[in-house]
PDB file of C-alpha atoms in Angstrom:
ATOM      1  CA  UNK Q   1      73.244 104.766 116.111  1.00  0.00           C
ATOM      2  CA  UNK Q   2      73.769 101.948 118.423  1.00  0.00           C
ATOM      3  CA  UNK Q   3      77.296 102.553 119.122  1.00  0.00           C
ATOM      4  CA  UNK Q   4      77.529 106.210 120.037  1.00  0.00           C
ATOM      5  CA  UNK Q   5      74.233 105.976 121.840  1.00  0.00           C
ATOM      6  CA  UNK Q   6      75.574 103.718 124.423  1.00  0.00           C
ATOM      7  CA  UNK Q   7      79.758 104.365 123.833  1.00  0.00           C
ATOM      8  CA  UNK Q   8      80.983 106.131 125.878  1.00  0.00           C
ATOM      9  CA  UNK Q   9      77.737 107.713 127.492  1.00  0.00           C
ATOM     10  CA  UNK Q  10      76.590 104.258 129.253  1.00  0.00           C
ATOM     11  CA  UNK Q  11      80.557 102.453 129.371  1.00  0.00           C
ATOM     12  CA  UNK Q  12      81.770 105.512 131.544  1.00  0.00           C
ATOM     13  CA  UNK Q  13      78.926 105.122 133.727  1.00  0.00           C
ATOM     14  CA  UNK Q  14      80.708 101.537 134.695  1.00  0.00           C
ATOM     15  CA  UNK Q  15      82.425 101.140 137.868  1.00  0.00           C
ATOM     16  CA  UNK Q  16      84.441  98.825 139.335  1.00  0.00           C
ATOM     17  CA  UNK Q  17      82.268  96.459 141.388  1.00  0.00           C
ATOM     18  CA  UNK Q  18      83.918  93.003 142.213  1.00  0.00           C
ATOM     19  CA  UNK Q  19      87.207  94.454 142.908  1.00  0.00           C
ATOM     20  CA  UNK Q  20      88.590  95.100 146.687  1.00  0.00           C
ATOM     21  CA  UNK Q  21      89.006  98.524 146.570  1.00  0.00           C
ATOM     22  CA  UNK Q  22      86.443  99.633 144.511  1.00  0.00           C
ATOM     23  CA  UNK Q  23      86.753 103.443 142.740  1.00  0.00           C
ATOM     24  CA  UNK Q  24      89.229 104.758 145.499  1.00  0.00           C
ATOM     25  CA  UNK Q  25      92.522 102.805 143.809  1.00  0.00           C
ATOM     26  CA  UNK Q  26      94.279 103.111 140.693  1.00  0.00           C
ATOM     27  CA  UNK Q  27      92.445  99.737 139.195  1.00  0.00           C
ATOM     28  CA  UNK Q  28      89.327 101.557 140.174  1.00  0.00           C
ATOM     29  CA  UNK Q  29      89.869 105.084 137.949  1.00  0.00           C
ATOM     30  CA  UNK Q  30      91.853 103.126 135.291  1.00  0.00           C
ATOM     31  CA  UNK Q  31      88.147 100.434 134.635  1.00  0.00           C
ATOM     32  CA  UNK Q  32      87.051 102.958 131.863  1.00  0.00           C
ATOM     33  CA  UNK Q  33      90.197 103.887 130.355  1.00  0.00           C
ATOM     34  CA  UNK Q  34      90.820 100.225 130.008  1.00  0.00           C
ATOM     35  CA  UNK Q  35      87.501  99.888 128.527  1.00  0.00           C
ATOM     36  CA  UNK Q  36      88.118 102.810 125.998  1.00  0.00           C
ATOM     37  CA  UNK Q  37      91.247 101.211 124.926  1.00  0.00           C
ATOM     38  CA  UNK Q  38      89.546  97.556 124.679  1.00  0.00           C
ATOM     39  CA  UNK Q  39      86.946  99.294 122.389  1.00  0.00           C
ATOM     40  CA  UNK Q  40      88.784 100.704 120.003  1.00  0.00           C
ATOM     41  CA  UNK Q  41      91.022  97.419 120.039  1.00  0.00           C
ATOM     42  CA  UNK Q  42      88.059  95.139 119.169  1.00  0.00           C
ATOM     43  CA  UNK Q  43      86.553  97.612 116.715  1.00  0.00           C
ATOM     44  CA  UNK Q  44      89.558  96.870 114.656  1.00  0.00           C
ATOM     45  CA  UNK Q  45      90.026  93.413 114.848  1.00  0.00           C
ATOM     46  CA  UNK Q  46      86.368  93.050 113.679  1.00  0.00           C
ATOM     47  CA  UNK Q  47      86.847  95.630 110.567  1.00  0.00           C
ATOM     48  CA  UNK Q  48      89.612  93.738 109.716  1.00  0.00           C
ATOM     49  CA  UNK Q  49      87.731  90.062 110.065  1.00  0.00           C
ATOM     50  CA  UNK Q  50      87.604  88.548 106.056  1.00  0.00           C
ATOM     51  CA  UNK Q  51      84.109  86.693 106.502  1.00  0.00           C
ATOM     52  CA  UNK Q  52      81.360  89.071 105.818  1.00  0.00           C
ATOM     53  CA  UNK Q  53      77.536  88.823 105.380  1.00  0.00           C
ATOM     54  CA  UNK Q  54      76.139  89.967 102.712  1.00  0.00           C
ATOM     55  CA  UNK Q  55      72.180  89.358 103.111  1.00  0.00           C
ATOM     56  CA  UNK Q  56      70.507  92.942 103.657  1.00  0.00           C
ATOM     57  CA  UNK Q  57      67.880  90.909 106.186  1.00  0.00           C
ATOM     58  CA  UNK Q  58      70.656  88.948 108.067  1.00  0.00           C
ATOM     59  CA  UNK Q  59      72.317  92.560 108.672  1.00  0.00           C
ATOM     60  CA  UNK Q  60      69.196  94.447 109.477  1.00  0.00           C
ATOM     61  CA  UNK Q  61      68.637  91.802 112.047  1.00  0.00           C
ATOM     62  CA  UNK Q  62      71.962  91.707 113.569  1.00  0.00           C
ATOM     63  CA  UNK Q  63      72.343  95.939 113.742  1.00  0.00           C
ATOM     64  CA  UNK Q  64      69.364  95.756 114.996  1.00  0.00           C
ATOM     65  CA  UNK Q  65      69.867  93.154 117.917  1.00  0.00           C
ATOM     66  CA  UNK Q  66      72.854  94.739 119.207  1.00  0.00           C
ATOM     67  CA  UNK Q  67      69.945  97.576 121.123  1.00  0.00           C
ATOM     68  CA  UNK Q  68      70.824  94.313 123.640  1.00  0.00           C
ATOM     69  CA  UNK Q  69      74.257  95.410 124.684  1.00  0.00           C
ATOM     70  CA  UNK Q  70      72.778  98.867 125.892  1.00  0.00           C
ATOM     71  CA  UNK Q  71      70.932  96.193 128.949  1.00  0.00           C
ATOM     72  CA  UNK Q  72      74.146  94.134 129.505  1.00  0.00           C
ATOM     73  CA  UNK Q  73      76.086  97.718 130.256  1.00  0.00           C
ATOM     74  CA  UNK Q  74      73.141  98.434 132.617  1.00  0.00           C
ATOM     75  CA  UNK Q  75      73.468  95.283 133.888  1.00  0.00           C
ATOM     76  CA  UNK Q  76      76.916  95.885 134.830  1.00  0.00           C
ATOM     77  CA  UNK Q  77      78.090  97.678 137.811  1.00  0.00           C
ATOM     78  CA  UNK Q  78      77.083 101.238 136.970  1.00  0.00           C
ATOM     79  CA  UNK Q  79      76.629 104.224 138.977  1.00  0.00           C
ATOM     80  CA  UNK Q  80      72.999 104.751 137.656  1.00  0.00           C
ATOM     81  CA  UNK Q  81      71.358 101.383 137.652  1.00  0.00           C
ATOM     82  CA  UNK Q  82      71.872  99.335 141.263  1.00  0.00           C
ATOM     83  CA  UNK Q  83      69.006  97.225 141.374  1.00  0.00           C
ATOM     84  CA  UNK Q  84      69.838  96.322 137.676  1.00  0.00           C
ATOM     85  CA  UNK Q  85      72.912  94.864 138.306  1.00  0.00           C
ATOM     86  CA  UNK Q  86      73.108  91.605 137.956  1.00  0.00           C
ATOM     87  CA  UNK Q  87      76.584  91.163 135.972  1.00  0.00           C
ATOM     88  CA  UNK Q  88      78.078  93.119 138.987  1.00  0.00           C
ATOM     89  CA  UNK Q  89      79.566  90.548 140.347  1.00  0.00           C
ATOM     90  CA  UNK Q  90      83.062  90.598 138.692  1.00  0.00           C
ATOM     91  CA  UNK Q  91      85.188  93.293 136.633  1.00  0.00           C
ATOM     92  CA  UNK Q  92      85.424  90.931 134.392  1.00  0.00           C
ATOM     93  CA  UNK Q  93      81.949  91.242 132.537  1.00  0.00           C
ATOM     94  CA  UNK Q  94      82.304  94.629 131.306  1.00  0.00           C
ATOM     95  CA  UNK Q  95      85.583  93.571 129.712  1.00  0.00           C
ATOM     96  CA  UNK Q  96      83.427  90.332 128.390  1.00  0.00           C
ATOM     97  CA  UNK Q  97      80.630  92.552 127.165  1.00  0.00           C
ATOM     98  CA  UNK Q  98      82.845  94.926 125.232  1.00  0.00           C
ATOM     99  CA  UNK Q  99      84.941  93.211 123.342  1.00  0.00           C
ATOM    100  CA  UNK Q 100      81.652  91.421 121.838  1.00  0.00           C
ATOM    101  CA  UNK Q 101      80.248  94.939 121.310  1.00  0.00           C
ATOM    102  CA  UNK Q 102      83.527  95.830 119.715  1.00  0.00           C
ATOM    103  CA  UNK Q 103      83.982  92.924 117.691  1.00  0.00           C
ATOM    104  CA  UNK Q 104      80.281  92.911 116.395  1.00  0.00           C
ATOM    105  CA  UNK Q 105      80.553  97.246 115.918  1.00  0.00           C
ATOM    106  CA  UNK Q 106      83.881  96.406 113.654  1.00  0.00           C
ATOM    107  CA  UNK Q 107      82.434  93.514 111.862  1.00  0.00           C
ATOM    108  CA  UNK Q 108      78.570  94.640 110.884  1.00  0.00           C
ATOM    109  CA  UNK Q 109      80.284  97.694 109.695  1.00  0.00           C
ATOM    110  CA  UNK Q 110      82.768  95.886 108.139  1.00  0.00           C
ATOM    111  CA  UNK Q 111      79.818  93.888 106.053  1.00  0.00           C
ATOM    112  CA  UNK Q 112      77.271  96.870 105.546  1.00  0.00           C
ATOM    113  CA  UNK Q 113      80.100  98.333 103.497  1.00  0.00           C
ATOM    114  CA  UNK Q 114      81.635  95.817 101.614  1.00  0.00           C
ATOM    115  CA  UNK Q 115      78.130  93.830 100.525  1.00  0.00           C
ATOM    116  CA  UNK Q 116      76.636  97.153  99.963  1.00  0.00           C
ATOM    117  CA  UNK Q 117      77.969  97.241  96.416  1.00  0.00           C
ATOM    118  CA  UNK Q 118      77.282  93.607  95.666  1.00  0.00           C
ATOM    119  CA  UNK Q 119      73.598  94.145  95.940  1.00  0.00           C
ATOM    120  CA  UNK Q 120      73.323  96.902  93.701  1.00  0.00           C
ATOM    121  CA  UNK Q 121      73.380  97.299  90.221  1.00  0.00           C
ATOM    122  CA  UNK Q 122      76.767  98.607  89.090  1.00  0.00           C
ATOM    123  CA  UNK Q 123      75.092 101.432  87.271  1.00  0.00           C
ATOM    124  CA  UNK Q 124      74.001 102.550  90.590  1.00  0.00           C
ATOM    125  CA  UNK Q 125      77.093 101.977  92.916  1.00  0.00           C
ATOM    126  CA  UNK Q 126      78.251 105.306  92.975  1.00  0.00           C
ATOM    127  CA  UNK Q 127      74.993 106.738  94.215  1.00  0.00           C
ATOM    128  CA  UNK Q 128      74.400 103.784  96.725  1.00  0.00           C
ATOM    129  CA  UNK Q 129      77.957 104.528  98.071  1.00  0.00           C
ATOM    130  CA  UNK Q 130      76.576 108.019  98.976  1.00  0.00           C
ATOM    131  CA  UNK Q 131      73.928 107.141 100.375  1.00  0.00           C
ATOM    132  CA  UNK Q 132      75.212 104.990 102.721  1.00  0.00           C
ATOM    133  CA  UNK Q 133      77.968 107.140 103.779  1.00  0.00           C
ATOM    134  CA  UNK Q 134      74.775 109.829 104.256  1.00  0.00           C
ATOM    135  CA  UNK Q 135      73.186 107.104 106.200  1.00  0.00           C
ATOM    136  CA  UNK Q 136      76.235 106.666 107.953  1.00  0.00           C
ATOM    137  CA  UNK Q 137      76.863 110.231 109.383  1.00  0.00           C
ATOM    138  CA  UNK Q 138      72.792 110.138 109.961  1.00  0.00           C
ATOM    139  CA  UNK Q 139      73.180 107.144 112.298  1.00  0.00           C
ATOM    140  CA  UNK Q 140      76.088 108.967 114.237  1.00  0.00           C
ATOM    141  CA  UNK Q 141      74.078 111.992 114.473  1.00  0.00           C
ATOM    142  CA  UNK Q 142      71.296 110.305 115.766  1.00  0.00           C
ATOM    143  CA  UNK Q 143      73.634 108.149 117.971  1.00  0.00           C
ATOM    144  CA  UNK Q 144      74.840 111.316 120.044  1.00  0.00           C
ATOM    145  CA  UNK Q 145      71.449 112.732 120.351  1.00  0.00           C
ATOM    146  CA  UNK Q 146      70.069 109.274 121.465  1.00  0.00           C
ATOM    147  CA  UNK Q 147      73.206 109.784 124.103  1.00  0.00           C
ATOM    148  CA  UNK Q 148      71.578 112.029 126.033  1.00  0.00           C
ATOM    149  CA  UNK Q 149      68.442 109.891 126.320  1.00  0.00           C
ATOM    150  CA  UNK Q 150      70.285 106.642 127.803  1.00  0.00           C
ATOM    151  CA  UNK Q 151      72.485 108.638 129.841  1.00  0.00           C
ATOM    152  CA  UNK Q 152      68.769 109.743 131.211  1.00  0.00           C
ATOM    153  CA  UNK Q 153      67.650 106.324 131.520  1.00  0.00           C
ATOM    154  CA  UNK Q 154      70.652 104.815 133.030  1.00  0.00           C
ATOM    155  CA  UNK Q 155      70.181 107.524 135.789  1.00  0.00           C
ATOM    156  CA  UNK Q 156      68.944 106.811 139.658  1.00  0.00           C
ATOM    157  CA  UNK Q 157      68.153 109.988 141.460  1.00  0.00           C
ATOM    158  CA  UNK Q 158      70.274 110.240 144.672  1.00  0.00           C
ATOM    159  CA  UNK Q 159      72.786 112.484 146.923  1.00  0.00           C
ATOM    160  CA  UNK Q 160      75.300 111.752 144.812  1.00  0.00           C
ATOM    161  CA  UNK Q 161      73.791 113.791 141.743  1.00  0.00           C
ATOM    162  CA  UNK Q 162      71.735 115.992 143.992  1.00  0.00           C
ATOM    163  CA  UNK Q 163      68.421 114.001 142.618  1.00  0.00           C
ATOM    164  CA  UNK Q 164      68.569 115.153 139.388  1.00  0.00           C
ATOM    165  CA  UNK Q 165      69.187 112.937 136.991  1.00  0.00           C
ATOM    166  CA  UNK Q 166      69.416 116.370 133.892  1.00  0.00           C
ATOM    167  CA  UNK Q 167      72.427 114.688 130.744  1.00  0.00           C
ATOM    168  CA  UNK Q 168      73.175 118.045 130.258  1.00  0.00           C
ATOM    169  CA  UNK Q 169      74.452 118.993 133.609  1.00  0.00           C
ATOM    170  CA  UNK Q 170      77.688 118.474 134.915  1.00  0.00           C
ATOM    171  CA  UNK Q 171      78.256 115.271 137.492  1.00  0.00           C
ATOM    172  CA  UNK Q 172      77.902 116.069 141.213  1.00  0.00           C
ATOM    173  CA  UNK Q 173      82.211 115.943 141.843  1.00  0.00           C
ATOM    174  CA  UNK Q 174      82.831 118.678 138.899  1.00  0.00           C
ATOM    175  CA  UNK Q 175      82.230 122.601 139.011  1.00  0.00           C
ATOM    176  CA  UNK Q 176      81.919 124.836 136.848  1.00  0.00           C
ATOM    177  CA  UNK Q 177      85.647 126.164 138.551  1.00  0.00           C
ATOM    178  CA  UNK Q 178      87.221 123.170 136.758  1.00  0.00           C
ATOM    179  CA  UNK Q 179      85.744 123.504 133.071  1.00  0.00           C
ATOM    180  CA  UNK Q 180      87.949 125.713 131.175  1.00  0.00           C
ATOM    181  CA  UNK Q 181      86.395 129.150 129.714  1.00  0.00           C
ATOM    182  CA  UNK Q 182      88.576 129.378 126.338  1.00  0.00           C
TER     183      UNK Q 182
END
């Protein structure tokens, strides 16, 4: 849930904000590609980390705590959040902040799966193995709904979006010319 809420719907939202050129050269349009790519590179370094955790509480906890990374993007230089900005200082702290939210996505998951069937009795494995993956595709479901919500939140009403701040509508530089029909 924590993941898709706030990747990519909050990381595209990122700018760059301590670089000399800002978003009008190539470093500037390339921040959130780069970001995309750094994601998916940390996510598999951390599923592929041996040391797991297998304590339900010491999971629950961390999951949990990792809400916190949806503030330190905020707190980045994003388009929605100015006055929140306090990491904006460098380009470097949205690379910083995602490679510990892609490290710890990799890893929890990582540990949710694998101690999952250690805490169960092994007449009941098979069942708790479906129910997680149910829990799984729940928590993605929710994440993308939940999308939409810090997408809102992230938002500052200005000329740029035409004071609206509405998840569903397309951003202020795209019609509806340049969405395809098909």
């Amino acid at each position: 849930l924590v993941t898709i809420a706030i990747f990519p719907a909050l990381t595209v939202t990122i700018s760059s904000g301590g670089g000399i050129c800002g978003d009008n050269c190539a470093w500037g349009r390339l921040l959130g590609p780069a970001l995309f790519i750094l994601f998916n590179l940390g996510d598999t370094i951390g599923r592929n980390l041996t040391w797991t955790i297998s304590s339900p509480r010491k999971l629950l906890g961390l999951t949990s705590a990792r809400v916190v990374f949806a503030l330190l993007f905020m707190a980045c230089h994003t388009s929605g959040t100015p006055r929140f900005s306090f990491l904006a200082f460098s380009d470097a702290a949205p690379f910083l902040v995602m490679v510990l939210f892609a490290l710890s996505n990799g890893w929890l998951t990582t540990s949710i799966f694998v101690s999952s069937q250690t805490v169960v009795a092994p007449t009941m494995r098979q069942e708790a193995s479906s129910y997680l993956v149910l829990f799984l595709n729940g928590g993605i479901f929710s994440g993308a709904l939940m999308s939409f919500l810090v997408k809102f939140l992230n938002c500052t009403p200005d000329a740029t979006n035409h004071y609206s701040c509405n998840p569903f509508a397309l951003p202020s530089n795209v019609t509806s010319a340049d969405c395809p029909t098909d």
